[in-house]
PDB file of C-alpha atoms and ligand atoms in Angstrom:
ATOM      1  CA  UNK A   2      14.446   6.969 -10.641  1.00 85.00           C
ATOM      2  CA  UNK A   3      15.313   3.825  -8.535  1.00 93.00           C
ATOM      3  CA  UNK A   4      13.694   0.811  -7.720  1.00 96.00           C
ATOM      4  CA  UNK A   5      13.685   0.662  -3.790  1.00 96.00           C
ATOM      5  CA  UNK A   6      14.313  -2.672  -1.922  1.00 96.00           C
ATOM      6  CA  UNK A   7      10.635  -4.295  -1.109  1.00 96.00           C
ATOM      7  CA  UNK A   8      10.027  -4.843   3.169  1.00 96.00           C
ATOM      8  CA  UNK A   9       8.438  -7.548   3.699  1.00 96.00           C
ATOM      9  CA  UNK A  10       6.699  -9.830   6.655  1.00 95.00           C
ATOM     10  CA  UNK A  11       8.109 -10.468   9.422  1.00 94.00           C
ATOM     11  CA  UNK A  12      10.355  -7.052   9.245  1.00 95.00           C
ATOM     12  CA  UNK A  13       8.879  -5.337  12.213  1.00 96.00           C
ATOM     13  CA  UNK A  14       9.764  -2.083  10.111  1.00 98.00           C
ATOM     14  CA  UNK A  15       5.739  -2.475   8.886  1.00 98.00           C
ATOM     15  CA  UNK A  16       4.549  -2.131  11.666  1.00 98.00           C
ATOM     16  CA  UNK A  17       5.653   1.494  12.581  1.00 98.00           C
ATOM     17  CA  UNK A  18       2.972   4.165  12.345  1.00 98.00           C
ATOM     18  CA  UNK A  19       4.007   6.813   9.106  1.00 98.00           C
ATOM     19  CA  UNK A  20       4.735  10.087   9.965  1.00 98.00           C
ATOM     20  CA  UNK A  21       2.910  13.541   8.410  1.00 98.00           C
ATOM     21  CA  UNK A  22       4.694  15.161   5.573  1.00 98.00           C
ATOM     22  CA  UNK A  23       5.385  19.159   6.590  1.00 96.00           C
ATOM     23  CA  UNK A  24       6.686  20.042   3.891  1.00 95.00           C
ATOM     24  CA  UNK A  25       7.399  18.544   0.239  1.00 97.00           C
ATOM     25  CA  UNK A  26      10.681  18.916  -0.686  1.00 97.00           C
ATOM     26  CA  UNK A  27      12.762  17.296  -3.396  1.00 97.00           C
ATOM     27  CA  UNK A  28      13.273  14.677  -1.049  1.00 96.00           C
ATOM     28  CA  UNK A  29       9.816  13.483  -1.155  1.00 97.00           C
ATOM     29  CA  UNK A  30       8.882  14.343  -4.761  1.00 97.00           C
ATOM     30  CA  UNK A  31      12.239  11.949  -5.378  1.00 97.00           C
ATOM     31  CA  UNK A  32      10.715   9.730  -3.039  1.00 98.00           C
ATOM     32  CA  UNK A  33       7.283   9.883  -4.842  1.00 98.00           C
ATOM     33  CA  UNK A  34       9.020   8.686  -8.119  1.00 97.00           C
ATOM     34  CA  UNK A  35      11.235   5.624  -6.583  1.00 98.00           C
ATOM     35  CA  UNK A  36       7.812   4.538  -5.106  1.00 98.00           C
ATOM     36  CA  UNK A  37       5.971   4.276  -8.653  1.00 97.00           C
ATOM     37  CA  UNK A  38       9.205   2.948 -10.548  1.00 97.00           C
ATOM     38  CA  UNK A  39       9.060   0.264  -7.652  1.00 97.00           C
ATOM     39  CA  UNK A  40       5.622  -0.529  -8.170  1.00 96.00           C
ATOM     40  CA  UNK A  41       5.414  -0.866 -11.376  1.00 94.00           C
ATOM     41  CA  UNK A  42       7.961  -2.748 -11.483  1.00 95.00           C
ATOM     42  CA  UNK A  43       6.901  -5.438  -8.756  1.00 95.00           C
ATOM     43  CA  UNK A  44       3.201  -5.233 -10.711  1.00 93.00           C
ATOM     44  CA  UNK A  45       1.676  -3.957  -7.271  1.00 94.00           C
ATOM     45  CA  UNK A  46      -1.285  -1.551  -7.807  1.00 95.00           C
ATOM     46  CA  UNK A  47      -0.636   0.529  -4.545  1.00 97.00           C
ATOM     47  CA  UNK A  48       2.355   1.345  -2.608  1.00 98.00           C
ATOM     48  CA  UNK A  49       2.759   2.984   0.868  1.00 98.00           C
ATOM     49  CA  UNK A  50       6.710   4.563   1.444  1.00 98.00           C
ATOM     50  CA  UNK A  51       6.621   2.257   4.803  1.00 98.00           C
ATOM     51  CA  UNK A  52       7.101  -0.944   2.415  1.00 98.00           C
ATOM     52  CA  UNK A  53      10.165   0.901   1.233  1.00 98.00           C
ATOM     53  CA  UNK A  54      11.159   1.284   4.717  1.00 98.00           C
ATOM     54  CA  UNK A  55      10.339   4.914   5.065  1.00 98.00           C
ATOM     55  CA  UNK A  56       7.811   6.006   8.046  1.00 98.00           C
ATOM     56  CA  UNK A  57       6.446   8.671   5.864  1.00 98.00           C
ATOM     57  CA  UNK A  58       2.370   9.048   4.651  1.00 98.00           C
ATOM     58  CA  UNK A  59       2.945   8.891   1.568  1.00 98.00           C
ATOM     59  CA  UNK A  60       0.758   6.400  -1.155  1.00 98.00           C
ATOM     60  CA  UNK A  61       1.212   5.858  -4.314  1.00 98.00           C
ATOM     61  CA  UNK A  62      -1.881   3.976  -6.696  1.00 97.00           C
ATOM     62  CA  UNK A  63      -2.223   3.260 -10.398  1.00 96.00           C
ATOM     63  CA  UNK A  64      -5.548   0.864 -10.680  1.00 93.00           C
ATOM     64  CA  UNK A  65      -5.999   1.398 -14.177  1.00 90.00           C
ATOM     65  CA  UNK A  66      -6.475  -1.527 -16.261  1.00 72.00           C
ATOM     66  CA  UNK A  67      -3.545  -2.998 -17.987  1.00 68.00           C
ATOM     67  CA  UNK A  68      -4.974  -2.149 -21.525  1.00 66.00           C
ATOM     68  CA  UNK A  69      -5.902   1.398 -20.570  1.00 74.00           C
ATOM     69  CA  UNK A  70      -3.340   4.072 -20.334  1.00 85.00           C
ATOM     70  CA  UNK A  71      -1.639   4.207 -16.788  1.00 89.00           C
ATOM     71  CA  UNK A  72      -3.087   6.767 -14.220  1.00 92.00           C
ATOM     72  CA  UNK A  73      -0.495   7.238 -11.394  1.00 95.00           C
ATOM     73  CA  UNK A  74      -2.205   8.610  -8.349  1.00 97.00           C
ATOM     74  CA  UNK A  75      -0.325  10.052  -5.458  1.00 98.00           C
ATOM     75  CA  UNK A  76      -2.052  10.709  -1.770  1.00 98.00           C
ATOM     76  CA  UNK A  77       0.265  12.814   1.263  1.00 98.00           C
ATOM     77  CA  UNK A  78      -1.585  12.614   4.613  1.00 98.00           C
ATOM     78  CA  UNK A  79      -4.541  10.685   3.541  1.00 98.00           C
ATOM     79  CA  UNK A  80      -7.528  10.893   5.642  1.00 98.00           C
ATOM     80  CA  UNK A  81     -10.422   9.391   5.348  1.00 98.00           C
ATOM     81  CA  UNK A  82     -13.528  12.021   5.641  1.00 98.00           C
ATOM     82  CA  UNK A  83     -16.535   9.842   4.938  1.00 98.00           C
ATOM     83  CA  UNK A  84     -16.852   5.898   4.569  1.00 98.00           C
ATOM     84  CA  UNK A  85     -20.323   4.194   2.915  1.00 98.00           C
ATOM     85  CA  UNK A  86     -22.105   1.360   5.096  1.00 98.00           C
ATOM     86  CA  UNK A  87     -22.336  -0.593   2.137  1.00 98.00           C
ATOM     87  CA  UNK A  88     -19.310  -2.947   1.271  1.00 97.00           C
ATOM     88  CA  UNK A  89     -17.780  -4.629  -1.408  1.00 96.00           C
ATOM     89  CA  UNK A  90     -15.102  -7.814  -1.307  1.00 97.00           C
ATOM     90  CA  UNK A  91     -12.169  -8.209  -2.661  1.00 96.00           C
ATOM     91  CA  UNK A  92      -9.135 -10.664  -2.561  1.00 97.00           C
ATOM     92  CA  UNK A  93      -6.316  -8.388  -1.529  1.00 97.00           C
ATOM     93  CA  UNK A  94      -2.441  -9.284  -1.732  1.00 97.00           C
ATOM     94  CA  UNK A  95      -0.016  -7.075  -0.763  1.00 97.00           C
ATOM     95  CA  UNK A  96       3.538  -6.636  -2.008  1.00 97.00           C
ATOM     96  CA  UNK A  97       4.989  -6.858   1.576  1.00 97.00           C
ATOM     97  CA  UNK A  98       3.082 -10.418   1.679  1.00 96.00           C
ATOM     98  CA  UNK A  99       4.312 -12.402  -1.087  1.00 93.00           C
ATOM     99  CA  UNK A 100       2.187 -15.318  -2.431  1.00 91.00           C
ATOM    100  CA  UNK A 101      -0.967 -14.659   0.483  1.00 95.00           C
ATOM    101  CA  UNK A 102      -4.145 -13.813  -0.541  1.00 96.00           C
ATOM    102  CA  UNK A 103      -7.135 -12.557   1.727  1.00 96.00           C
ATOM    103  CA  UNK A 104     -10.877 -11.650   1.403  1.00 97.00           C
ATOM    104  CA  UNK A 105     -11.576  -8.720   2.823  1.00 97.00           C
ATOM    105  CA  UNK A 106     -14.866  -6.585   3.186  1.00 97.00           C
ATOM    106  CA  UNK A 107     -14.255  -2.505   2.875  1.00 97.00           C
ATOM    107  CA  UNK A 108     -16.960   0.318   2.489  1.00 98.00           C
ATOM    108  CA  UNK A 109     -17.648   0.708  -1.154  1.00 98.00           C
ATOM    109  CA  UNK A 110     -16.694   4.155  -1.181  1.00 98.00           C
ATOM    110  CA  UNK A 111     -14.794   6.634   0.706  1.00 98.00           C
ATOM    111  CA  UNK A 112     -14.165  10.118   0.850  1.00 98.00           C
ATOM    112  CA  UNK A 113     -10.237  10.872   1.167  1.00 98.00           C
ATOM    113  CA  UNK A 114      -8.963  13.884   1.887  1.00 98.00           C
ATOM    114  CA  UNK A 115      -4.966  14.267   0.931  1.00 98.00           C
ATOM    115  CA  UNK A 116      -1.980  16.243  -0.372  1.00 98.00           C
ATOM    116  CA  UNK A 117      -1.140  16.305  -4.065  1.00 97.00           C
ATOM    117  CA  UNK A 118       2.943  16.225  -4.653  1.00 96.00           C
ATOM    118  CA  UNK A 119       2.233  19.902  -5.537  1.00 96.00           C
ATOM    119  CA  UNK A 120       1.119  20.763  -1.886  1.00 96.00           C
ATOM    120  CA  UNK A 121      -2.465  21.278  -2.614  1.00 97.00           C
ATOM    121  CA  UNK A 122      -5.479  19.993  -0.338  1.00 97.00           C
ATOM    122  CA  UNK A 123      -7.518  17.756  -2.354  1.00 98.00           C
ATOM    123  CA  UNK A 124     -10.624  15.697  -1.546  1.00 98.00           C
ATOM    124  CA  UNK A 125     -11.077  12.361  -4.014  1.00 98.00           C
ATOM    125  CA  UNK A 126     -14.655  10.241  -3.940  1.00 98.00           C
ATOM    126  CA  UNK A 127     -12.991   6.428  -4.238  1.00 97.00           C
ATOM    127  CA  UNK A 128     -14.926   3.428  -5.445  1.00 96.00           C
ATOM    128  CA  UNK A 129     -14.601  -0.036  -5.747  1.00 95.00           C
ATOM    129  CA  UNK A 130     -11.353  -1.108  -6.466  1.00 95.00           C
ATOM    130  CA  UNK A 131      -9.896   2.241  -5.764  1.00 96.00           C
ATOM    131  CA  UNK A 132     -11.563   2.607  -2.342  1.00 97.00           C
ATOM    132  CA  UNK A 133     -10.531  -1.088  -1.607  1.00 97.00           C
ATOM    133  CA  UNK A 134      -6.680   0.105  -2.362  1.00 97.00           C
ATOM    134  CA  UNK A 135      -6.394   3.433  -0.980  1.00 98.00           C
ATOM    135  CA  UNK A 136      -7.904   1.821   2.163  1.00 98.00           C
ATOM    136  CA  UNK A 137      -5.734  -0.927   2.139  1.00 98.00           C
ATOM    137  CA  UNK A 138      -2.628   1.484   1.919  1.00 98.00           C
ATOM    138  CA  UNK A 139      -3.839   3.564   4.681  1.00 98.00           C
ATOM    139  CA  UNK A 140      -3.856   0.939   7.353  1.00 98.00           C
ATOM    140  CA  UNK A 141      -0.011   0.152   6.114  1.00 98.00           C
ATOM    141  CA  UNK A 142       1.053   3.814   7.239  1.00 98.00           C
ATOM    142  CA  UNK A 143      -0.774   2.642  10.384  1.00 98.00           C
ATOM    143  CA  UNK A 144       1.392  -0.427  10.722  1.00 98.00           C
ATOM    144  CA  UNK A 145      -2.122  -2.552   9.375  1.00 98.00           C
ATOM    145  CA  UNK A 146      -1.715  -5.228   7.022  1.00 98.00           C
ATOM    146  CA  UNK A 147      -4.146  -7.646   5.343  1.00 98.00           C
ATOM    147  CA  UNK A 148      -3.168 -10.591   7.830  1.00 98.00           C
ATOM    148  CA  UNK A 149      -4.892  -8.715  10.695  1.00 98.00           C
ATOM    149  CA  UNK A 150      -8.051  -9.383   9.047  1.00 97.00           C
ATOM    150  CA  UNK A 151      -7.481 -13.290   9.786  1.00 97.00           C
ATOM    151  CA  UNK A 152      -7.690 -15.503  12.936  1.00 97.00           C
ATOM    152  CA  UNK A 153      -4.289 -15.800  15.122  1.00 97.00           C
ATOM    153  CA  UNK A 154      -3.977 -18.825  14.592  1.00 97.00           C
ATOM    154  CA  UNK A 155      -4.015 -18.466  10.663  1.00 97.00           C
ATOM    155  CA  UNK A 156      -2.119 -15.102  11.258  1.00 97.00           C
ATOM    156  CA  UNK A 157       0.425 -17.027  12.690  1.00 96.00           C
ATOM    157  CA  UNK A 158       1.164 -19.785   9.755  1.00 96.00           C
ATOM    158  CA  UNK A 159       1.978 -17.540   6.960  1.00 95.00           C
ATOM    159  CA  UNK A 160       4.259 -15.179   9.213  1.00 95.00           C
ATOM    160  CA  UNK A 161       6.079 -18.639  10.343  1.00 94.00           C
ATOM    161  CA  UNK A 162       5.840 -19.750   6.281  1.00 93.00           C
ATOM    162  CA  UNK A 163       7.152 -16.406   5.262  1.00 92.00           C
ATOM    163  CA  UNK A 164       9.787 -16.497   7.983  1.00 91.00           C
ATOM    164  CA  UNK A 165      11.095 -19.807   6.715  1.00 88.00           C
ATOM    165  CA  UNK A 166      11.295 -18.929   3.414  1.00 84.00           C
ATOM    166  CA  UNK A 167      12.950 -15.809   4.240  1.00 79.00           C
ATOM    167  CA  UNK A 168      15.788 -17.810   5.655  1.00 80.00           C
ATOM    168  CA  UNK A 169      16.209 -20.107   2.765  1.00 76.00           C
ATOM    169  CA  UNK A 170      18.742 -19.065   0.497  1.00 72.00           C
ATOM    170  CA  UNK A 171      17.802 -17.970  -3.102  1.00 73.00           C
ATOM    171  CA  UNK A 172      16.768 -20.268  -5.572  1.00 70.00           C
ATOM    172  CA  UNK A 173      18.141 -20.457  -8.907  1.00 75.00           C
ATOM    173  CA  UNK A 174      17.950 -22.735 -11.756  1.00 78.00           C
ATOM    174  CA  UNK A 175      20.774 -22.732 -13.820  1.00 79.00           C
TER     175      UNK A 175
HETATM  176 NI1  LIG B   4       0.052  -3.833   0.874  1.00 58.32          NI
END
């Protein structure tokens, strides 16, 4: 397994829409396994293969609580079937977005229908923080991320922040 290189605002890369898996191959189920090492790794609780730089719609999700045992959940093709009216907030970051964090108001629960890495059609009834997250990586393999959900104007100043300090060199303390 490898860690893949993060993508991350402004690379214009996030903003392309995923592509529909045919077929999984070892290709993907390779793919599948650099995602989660990557995630885990970064501490991110959801991971979509665009922020790795590949257009594919693929998600991976562990929401599991730190104490519990982990629970790695994979969704190919995600759709979502059925959303409820009735919302819940959270304050979302995103790995592609470092140090930003947004409000944002989802349905409580959804209704996904998906792919497992075995090729079978599944349907999952998400929740709370798992409806929040599986949501959230949806819109990324529509090119969505969590600064949409802000004014321009606000928009604007972390994408010029994040530019800066992507232009900066490294810091290190020695
Ligand atoms: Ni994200």
């Amino acid at each position: 397994m490898t860690i893949k290189k993060l993508i991350t605002v402004p690379d214009e890369v996030l903003r392309k829409k995923s592509q529909p898996i045919e077929k999984i191959t070892n290709d993907e189920k390779k793919l599948v396994n650099d995602m989660f090492e990557t995630m885990y790794h970064h501490k991110g609780i959801g991971l979509a293969s665009i922020q790795v730089g590949i257009p594919k719609r693929i998600i991976v999700l562990d929401v599991s609580q730190k104490e519990e045992k982990k629970t790695p959940l994979c969704f190919i093709n995600p759709i979502v079937r059925k959303m409820s009216s009735e919302k819940s907030v959270y304050e979302e970051g995103c790995l592609s977005i470092p140090d930003t964090f947004i409000k944002i108001e989802r349905p409580k629960t959804c209704l996904i229908e998906y792919i497992d890495i075995k090729g079978k059609k599944k349907v999952m009834e998400c929740d709370n923080l798992l409806s929040t997250c599986i949501q959230h990586e949806i819109n990324h393999l529509d090119g969505k991320l969590i600064i949409d959900y802000l004014s321009k104007l606000k928009k604007d100043l972390i994408i010029k922040k994040l530019s800066k300090a992507k232009k900066n060199p490294d810091r290190i303390v020695v």
